[in-house]
Amino acid sequence: MKIEIWSDVLCPFCYIGKRNLETALAEFADKDQIEIEWKSFQLDPHLPEVATEDYKSYLKERKGMDANQVEDMLARVTEMAAQVGLDYRFDQAVMVSSQKAHRLIQFAKTKGLGDQIEERLFKAFFTEGQDIANTETLTQLGMEIGLPADEIQTAFTDDQYALSVSQDIQEAQSIGVTGVPFFVFNRKYGASGAQPASVFLETLNKSYTEWQEANSEPKLHMTSGNSCDIDGNCN
C-alpha cells in the first residue's frame, strides 16, 4: 500500500510529521507492505537562491509577524521537535529557495532513495544550517546517502526533474492541498499536518485493511475430480 507525502524541506512540521509517521510504522505489523512516496511542494517559490535573511527575519518581514510572535512560535516548534528527538536550530537556518533540493529529491526517487534524501535534507536545513540551494552542498548530501556521484548533476541540469517537481505541485493543487505536510493513504484517506503517531497508526490500520481486502487473491472452494496436469499425468 502506498503513502504519498507532500512536503517542503523548509517546513518544520514536515520533519516532525516524518518522525511521527515512522513511530507509527514501527508499531505497524505489516510495515514491510507499505511504500512511501515523497512529493514536492514549495511553501514559498519566491525565495532567492542566495540567502538575504535568516529564519526570524523572514517570518517578520515576509509573514508580518512581530518579534514576540516569532520568538514564541519558534520556541514552541523547537520543543515539539525535541519531543520526537530532533534538534532544531532556527538561528542557523539559511532561508533560500528549495527548488534545487526538490530536483535532487526527484532524482533520488528514481534510485529508490527518496526517503533517505528527505531525511538528509531536513537535517541539513534544520540542524546543521547548510545552504540547500547550493549545488555543491546538495551534491555532497546526495553522495552521503549513496547517490552516484557521476549522475547527481543531472538533477540540476535535466529538465525532467524540474517537470516532476511542477507535476507534484499541480497534483497537490488538484486534490486540495494548501499546506504541508499532507499525507495520503491508499489514495483514500488524507491527513494534514504533523499528526500524532497514534493518529497515523489508526489511519494506517484502517487504510491497510481496506487495501488488503481489495487486493487479496480470490479464494476458491475446491471440489476435486479426475483430471490431467501439465506434465501429462492423468488420474
mmCIF file of C-alpha atoms in Angstrom:
data_model
loop_
_atom_site.group_PDB
_atom_site.id
_atom_site.type_symbol
_atom_site.label_atom_id
_atom_site.label_comp_id
_atom_site.label_asym_id
_atom_site.label_seq_id
_atom_site.Cartn_x
_atom_site.Cartn_y
_atom_site.Cartn_z
ATOM 1 C CA MET A 1 0.000 0.000 0.000
ATOM 2 C CA LYS A 2 1.263 3.454 -0.849
ATOM 3 C CA ILE A 3 1.502 6.506 1.388
ATOM 4 C CA GLU A 4 2.170 9.745 -0.513
ATOM 5 C CA ILE A 5 3.601 12.703 1.391
ATOM 6 C CA TRP A 6 3.604 16.254 0.063
ATOM 7 C CA SER A 7 6.372 18.138 1.826
ATOM 8 C CA ASP A 8 8.792 21.047 1.662
ATOM 9 C CA VAL A 9 12.308 20.828 3.072
ATOM 10 C CA LEU A 10 11.833 24.267 4.677
ATOM 11 C CA CYS A 11 8.749 23.171 6.631
ATOM 12 C CA PRO A 12 9.477 22.413 10.309
ATOM 13 C CA PHE A 13 6.278 20.399 10.741
ATOM 14 C CA CYS A 14 7.177 18.181 7.775
ATOM 15 C CA TYR A 15 10.224 16.808 9.600
ATOM 16 C CA ILE A 16 8.213 16.323 12.795
ATOM 17 C CA GLY A 17 5.455 14.615 10.795
ATOM 18 C CA LYS A 18 8.024 12.300 9.235
ATOM 19 C CA ARG A 19 9.172 11.208 12.688
ATOM 20 C CA ASN A 20 5.631 10.639 13.913
ATOM 21 C CA LEU A 21 4.808 8.518 10.861
ATOM 22 C CA GLU A 22 7.983 6.489 11.422
ATOM 23 C CA THR A 23 6.926 5.891 15.020
ATOM 24 C CA ALA A 24 3.540 4.656 13.807
ATOM 25 C CA LEU A 25 5.148 2.399 11.202
ATOM 26 C CA ALA A 26 7.422 0.879 13.847
ATOM 27 C CA GLU A 27 4.276 -0.317 15.639
ATOM 28 C CA PHE A 28 2.532 -1.442 12.456
ATOM 29 C CA ALA A 29 2.721 -5.201 11.920
ATOM 30 C CA ASP A 30 2.701 -5.044 8.111
ATOM 31 C CA LYS A 31 5.142 -2.173 7.638
ATOM 32 C CA ASP A 32 7.034 -4.184 5.000
ATOM 33 C CA GLN A 33 3.932 -3.879 2.814
ATOM 34 C CA ILE A 34 3.993 -0.063 2.904
ATOM 35 C CA GLU A 35 5.552 2.082 0.170
ATOM 36 C CA ILE A 36 6.376 5.715 0.946
ATOM 37 C CA GLU A 37 6.480 8.248 -1.881
ATOM 38 C CA TRP A 38 7.624 11.799 -1.186
ATOM 39 C CA LYS A 39 6.031 14.544 -3.268
ATOM 40 C CA SER A 40 7.346 18.053 -3.860
ATOM 41 C CA PHE A 41 5.654 21.195 -2.565
ATOM 42 C CA GLN A 42 7.059 24.723 -2.260
ATOM 43 C CA LEU A 43 5.709 26.908 0.507
ATOM 44 C CA ASP A 44 7.429 29.977 -0.936
ATOM 45 C CA PRO A 45 8.608 29.639 -4.551
ATOM 46 C CA HIS A 46 9.797 33.258 -4.479
ATOM 47 C CA LEU A 47 12.666 32.698 -2.058
ATOM 48 C CA PRO A 48 16.071 33.567 -3.595
ATOM 49 C CA GLU A 49 18.827 31.045 -4.230
ATOM 50 C CA VAL A 50 21.241 33.269 -2.342
ATOM 51 C CA ALA A 51 20.250 33.981 1.262
ATOM 52 C CA THR A 52 19.293 37.549 2.136
ATOM 53 C CA GLU A 53 17.691 36.909 5.541
ATOM 54 C CA ASP A 54 17.623 34.419 8.387
ATOM 55 C CA TYR A 55 14.579 32.466 9.581
ATOM 56 C CA LYS A 56 13.460 35.057 12.116
ATOM 57 C CA SER A 57 13.823 37.961 9.691
ATOM 58 C CA TYR A 58 11.948 36.002 7.058
ATOM 59 C CA LEU A 59 8.946 35.490 9.353
ATOM 60 C CA LYS A 60 8.945 39.123 10.423
ATOM 61 C CA GLU A 61 9.449 40.698 7.007
ATOM 62 C CA ARG A 62 7.529 38.335 4.737
ATOM 63 C CA LYS A 63 4.879 36.945 7.058
ATOM 64 C CA GLY A 64 4.189 40.113 9.013
ATOM 65 C CA MET A 65 4.844 38.609 12.438
ATOM 66 C CA ASP A 66 6.218 40.744 15.259
ATOM 67 C CA ALA A 67 9.344 39.815 17.195
ATOM 68 C CA ASN A 68 7.466 38.319 20.148
ATOM 69 C CA GLN A 69 5.256 36.202 17.910
ATOM 70 C CA VAL A 70 8.304 34.857 16.109
ATOM 71 C CA GLU A 71 10.158 34.012 19.316
ATOM 72 C CA ASP A 72 7.126 32.270 20.803
ATOM 73 C CA MET A 73 6.382 30.274 17.667
ATOM 74 C CA LEU A 74 9.956 29.107 17.127
ATOM 75 C CA ALA A 75 10.319 28.145 20.791
ATOM 76 C CA ARG A 76 7.125 26.098 20.583
ATOM 77 C CA VAL A 77 8.173 24.354 17.363
ATOM 78 C CA THR A 78 11.666 23.685 18.729
ATOM 79 C CA GLU A 79 10.113 21.989 21.759
ATOM 80 C CA MET A 80 7.794 19.917 19.556
ATOM 81 C CA ALA A 81 10.807 18.801 17.539
ATOM 82 C CA ALA A 82 12.778 17.915 20.672
ATOM 83 C CA GLN A 83 9.938 15.672 21.852
ATOM 84 C CA VAL A 84 10.486 13.450 18.799
ATOM 85 C CA GLY A 85 14.280 13.558 19.017
ATOM 86 C CA LEU A 86 15.010 16.396 16.573
ATOM 87 C CA ASP A 87 17.410 19.256 17.254
ATOM 88 C CA TYR A 88 16.090 22.420 15.577
ATOM 89 C CA ARG A 89 18.446 25.367 15.325
ATOM 90 C CA PHE A 90 16.474 28.159 13.682
ATOM 91 C CA ASP A 91 19.230 30.649 14.449
ATOM 92 C CA GLN A 92 21.440 28.835 11.896
ATOM 93 C CA ALA A 93 18.822 28.143 9.215
ATOM 94 C CA VAL A 94 19.612 29.630 5.800
ATOM 95 C CA MET A 95 16.413 30.810 4.085
ATOM 96 C CA VAL A 96 16.822 30.002 0.404
ATOM 97 C CA SER A 97 14.774 28.503 -2.406
ATOM 98 C CA SER A 98 14.035 24.796 -2.073
ATOM 99 C CA GLN A 99 13.694 24.293 -5.849
ATOM 100 C CA LYS A 100 17.097 22.623 -6.333
ATOM 101 C CA ALA A 101 16.568 20.464 -3.256
ATOM 102 C CA HIS A 102 13.298 19.240 -4.749
ATOM 103 C CA ARG A 103 15.012 18.432 -8.023
ATOM 104 C CA LEU A 104 17.509 16.339 -6.058
ATOM 105 C CA ILE A 105 14.623 14.596 -4.281
ATOM 106 C CA GLN A 106 13.040 13.737 -7.624
ATOM 107 C CA PHE A 107 16.346 12.322 -8.852
ATOM 108 C CA ALA A 108 16.837 10.324 -5.648
ATOM 109 C CA LYS A 109 13.361 8.815 -6.079
ATOM 110 C CA THR A 110 14.486 7.275 -9.378
ATOM 111 C CA LYS A 111 17.230 5.481 -7.423
ATOM 112 C CA GLY A 112 14.942 4.276 -4.644
ATOM 113 C CA LEU A 113 16.446 6.759 -2.160
ATOM 114 C CA GLY A 114 13.607 9.228 -1.749
ATOM 115 C CA ASP A 115 13.189 8.721 1.983
ATOM 116 C CA GLN A 116 16.939 8.887 2.612
ATOM 117 C CA ILE A 117 17.391 12.202 0.798
ATOM 118 C CA GLU A 118 14.387 13.739 2.572
ATOM 119 C CA GLU A 119 15.909 12.821 5.926
ATOM 120 C CA ARG A 120 19.326 14.189 4.965
ATOM 121 C CA LEU A 121 17.945 17.454 3.623
ATOM 122 C CA PHE A 122 15.776 18.044 6.679
ATOM 123 C CA LYS A 123 18.750 17.542 8.974
ATOM 124 C CA ALA A 124 20.970 19.723 6.799
ATOM 125 C CA PHE A 125 18.495 22.588 6.930
ATOM 126 C CA PHE A 126 17.071 22.440 10.452
ATOM 127 C CA THR A 127 20.049 21.186 12.452
ATOM 128 C CA GLU A 128 23.226 21.905 10.506
ATOM 129 C CA GLY A 129 22.401 25.280 8.946
ATOM 130 C CA GLN A 130 23.518 24.164 5.498
ATOM 131 C CA ASP A 131 22.645 26.041 2.311
ATOM 132 C CA ILE A 132 20.219 23.772 0.474
ATOM 133 C CA ALA A 133 20.214 25.969 -2.634
ATOM 134 C CA ASN A 134 23.941 25.484 -3.147
ATOM 135 C CA THR A 135 24.685 22.884 -5.822
ATOM 136 C CA GLU A 136 27.950 21.751 -4.237
ATOM 137 C CA THR A 137 26.250 21.279 -0.860
ATOM 138 C CA LEU A 138 23.403 19.315 -2.422
ATOM 139 C CA THR A 139 25.855 17.164 -4.362
ATOM 140 C CA GLN A 140 27.695 16.289 -1.158
ATOM 141 C CA LEU A 141 24.448 15.472 0.633
ATOM 142 C CA GLY A 142 23.398 13.259 -2.246
ATOM 143 C CA MET A 143 26.689 11.375 -2.190
ATOM 144 C CA GLU A 144 26.355 10.835 1.557
ATOM 145 C CA ILE A 145 23.148 8.855 1.084
ATOM 146 C CA GLY A 146 24.558 6.799 -1.777
ATOM 147 C CA LEU A 147 23.549 8.625 -4.937
ATOM 148 C CA PRO A 148 26.038 8.030 -7.760
ATOM 149 C CA ALA A 149 28.436 10.979 -7.844
ATOM 150 C CA ASP A 150 28.737 10.965 -11.626
ATOM 151 C CA GLU A 151 24.956 11.288 -12.077
ATOM 152 C CA ILE A 152 23.906 13.780 -9.398
ATOM 153 C CA GLN A 153 24.461 16.824 -11.609
ATOM 154 C CA THR A 154 21.676 15.672 -13.904
ATOM 155 C CA ALA A 155 19.271 16.523 -11.088
ATOM 156 C CA PHE A 156 20.109 20.194 -11.651
ATOM 157 C CA THR A 157 20.552 20.166 -15.443
ATOM 158 C CA ASP A 158 17.909 17.770 -16.750
ATOM 159 C CA ASP A 159 14.538 19.484 -17.109
ATOM 160 C CA GLN A 160 12.686 16.246 -16.392
ATOM 161 C CA TYR A 161 13.337 16.716 -12.664
ATOM 162 C CA ALA A 162 12.044 20.296 -12.701
ATOM 163 C CA LEU A 163 8.982 18.969 -14.535
ATOM 164 C CA SER A 164 8.465 16.302 -11.874
ATOM 165 C CA VAL A 165 8.540 18.999 -9.181
ATOM 166 C CA SER A 166 5.918 21.033 -11.069
ATOM 167 C CA GLN A 167 3.728 17.982 -11.618
ATOM 168 C CA ASP A 168 3.754 17.169 -7.907
ATOM 169 C CA ILE A 169 2.742 20.737 -7.052
ATOM 170 C CA GLN A 170 -0.028 20.733 -9.656
ATOM 171 C CA GLU A 171 -1.276 17.388 -8.377
ATOM 172 C CA ALA A 172 -1.366 18.785 -4.840
ATOM 173 C CA GLN A 173 -3.485 21.702 -6.033
ATOM 174 C CA SER A 174 -5.845 19.346 -7.861
ATOM 175 C CA ILE A 175 -6.639 17.382 -4.683
ATOM 176 C CA GLY A 176 -6.943 20.457 -2.495
ATOM 177 C CA VAL A 177 -3.594 20.524 -0.698
ATOM 178 C CA THR A 178 -2.956 24.045 0.598
ATOM 179 C CA GLY A 179 -0.289 23.302 3.211
ATOM 180 C CA VAL A 180 2.243 20.681 4.196
ATOM 181 C CA PRO A 181 2.892 18.106 5.404
ATOM 182 C CA PHE A 182 -0.016 16.354 3.722
ATOM 183 C CA PHE A 183 -0.287 12.562 3.857
ATOM 184 C CA VAL A 184 -2.443 10.461 1.547
ATOM 185 C CA PHE A 185 -3.062 6.824 2.472
ATOM 186 C CA ASN A 186 -4.037 4.467 -0.350
ATOM 187 C CA ARG A 187 -5.439 7.407 -2.331
ATOM 188 C CA LYS A 188 -8.405 7.389 0.022
ATOM 189 C CA TYR A 189 -7.552 8.967 3.370
ATOM 190 C CA GLY A 190 -5.819 12.311 3.819
ATOM 191 C CA ALA A 191 -4.084 13.629 6.923
ATOM 192 C CA SER A 192 -2.995 17.247 7.103
ATOM 193 C CA GLY A 193 -0.187 18.399 9.356
ATOM 194 C CA ALA A 194 2.192 16.696 11.768
ATOM 195 C CA GLN A 195 -0.384 14.367 13.287
ATOM 196 C CA PRO A 196 0.456 12.372 16.438
ATOM 197 C CA ALA A 197 1.805 8.868 15.844
ATOM 198 C CA SER A 198 -1.433 7.433 17.260
ATOM 199 C CA VAL A 199 -3.477 9.135 14.539
ATOM 200 C CA PHE A 200 -1.136 7.870 11.849
ATOM 201 C CA LEU A 201 -1.335 4.348 13.254
ATOM 202 C CA GLU A 202 -5.130 4.428 13.311
ATOM 203 C CA THR A 203 -5.225 5.632 9.695
ATOM 204 C CA LEU A 204 -2.656 3.003 8.720
ATOM 205 C CA ASN A 205 -4.719 0.193 10.185
ATOM 206 C CA LYS A 206 -7.924 1.381 8.571
ATOM 207 C CA SER A 207 -6.500 2.062 5.108
ATOM 208 C CA TYR A 208 -4.372 -1.091 5.053
ATOM 209 C CA THR A 209 -7.294 -3.317 5.979
ATOM 210 C CA GLU A 210 -9.290 -1.879 3.084
ATOM 211 C CA TRP A 211 -6.334 -2.138 0.706
ATOM 212 C CA GLN A 212 -5.730 -5.743 1.716
ATOM 213 C CA GLU A 213 -9.358 -6.666 1.125
ATOM 214 C CA ALA A 214 -9.358 -5.008 -2.294
ATOM 215 C CA ASN A 215 -6.102 -6.662 -3.378
ATOM 216 C CA SER A 216 -6.417 -10.128 -1.897
ATOM 217 C CA GLU A 217 -6.372 -13.088 -4.262
ATOM 218 C CA PRO A 218 -9.738 -14.781 -4.692
ATOM 219 C CA LYS A 219 -10.053 -17.964 -2.655
ATOM 220 C CA LEU A 220 -11.837 -20.812 -4.412
ATOM 221 C CA HIS A 221 -13.725 -23.576 -2.666
ATOM 222 C CA MET A 222 -12.305 -26.666 -4.417
ATOM 223 C CA THR A 223 -14.125 -29.859 -5.414
ATOM 224 C CA SER A 224 -11.681 -32.475 -6.715
ATOM 225 C CA GLY A 225 -12.273 -34.983 -9.528
ATOM 226 C CA ASN A 226 -10.439 -36.842 -12.325
ATOM 227 C CA SER A 227 -8.094 -34.515 -14.220
ATOM 228 C CA CYS A 228 -4.789 -34.204 -16.147
ATOM 229 C CA ASP A 229 -1.910 -31.893 -15.251
ATOM 230 C CA ILE A 230 0.561 -30.044 -17.469
ATOM 231 C CA ASP A 231 3.079 -32.884 -17.211
ATOM 232 C CA GLY A 232 0.677 -35.315 -18.862
ATOM 233 C CA ASN A 233 -0.278 -37.137 -15.693
ATOM 234 C CA CYS A 234 -3.937 -38.129 -15.586
ATOM 235 C CA ASN A 235 -5.823 -39.667 -12.695
#
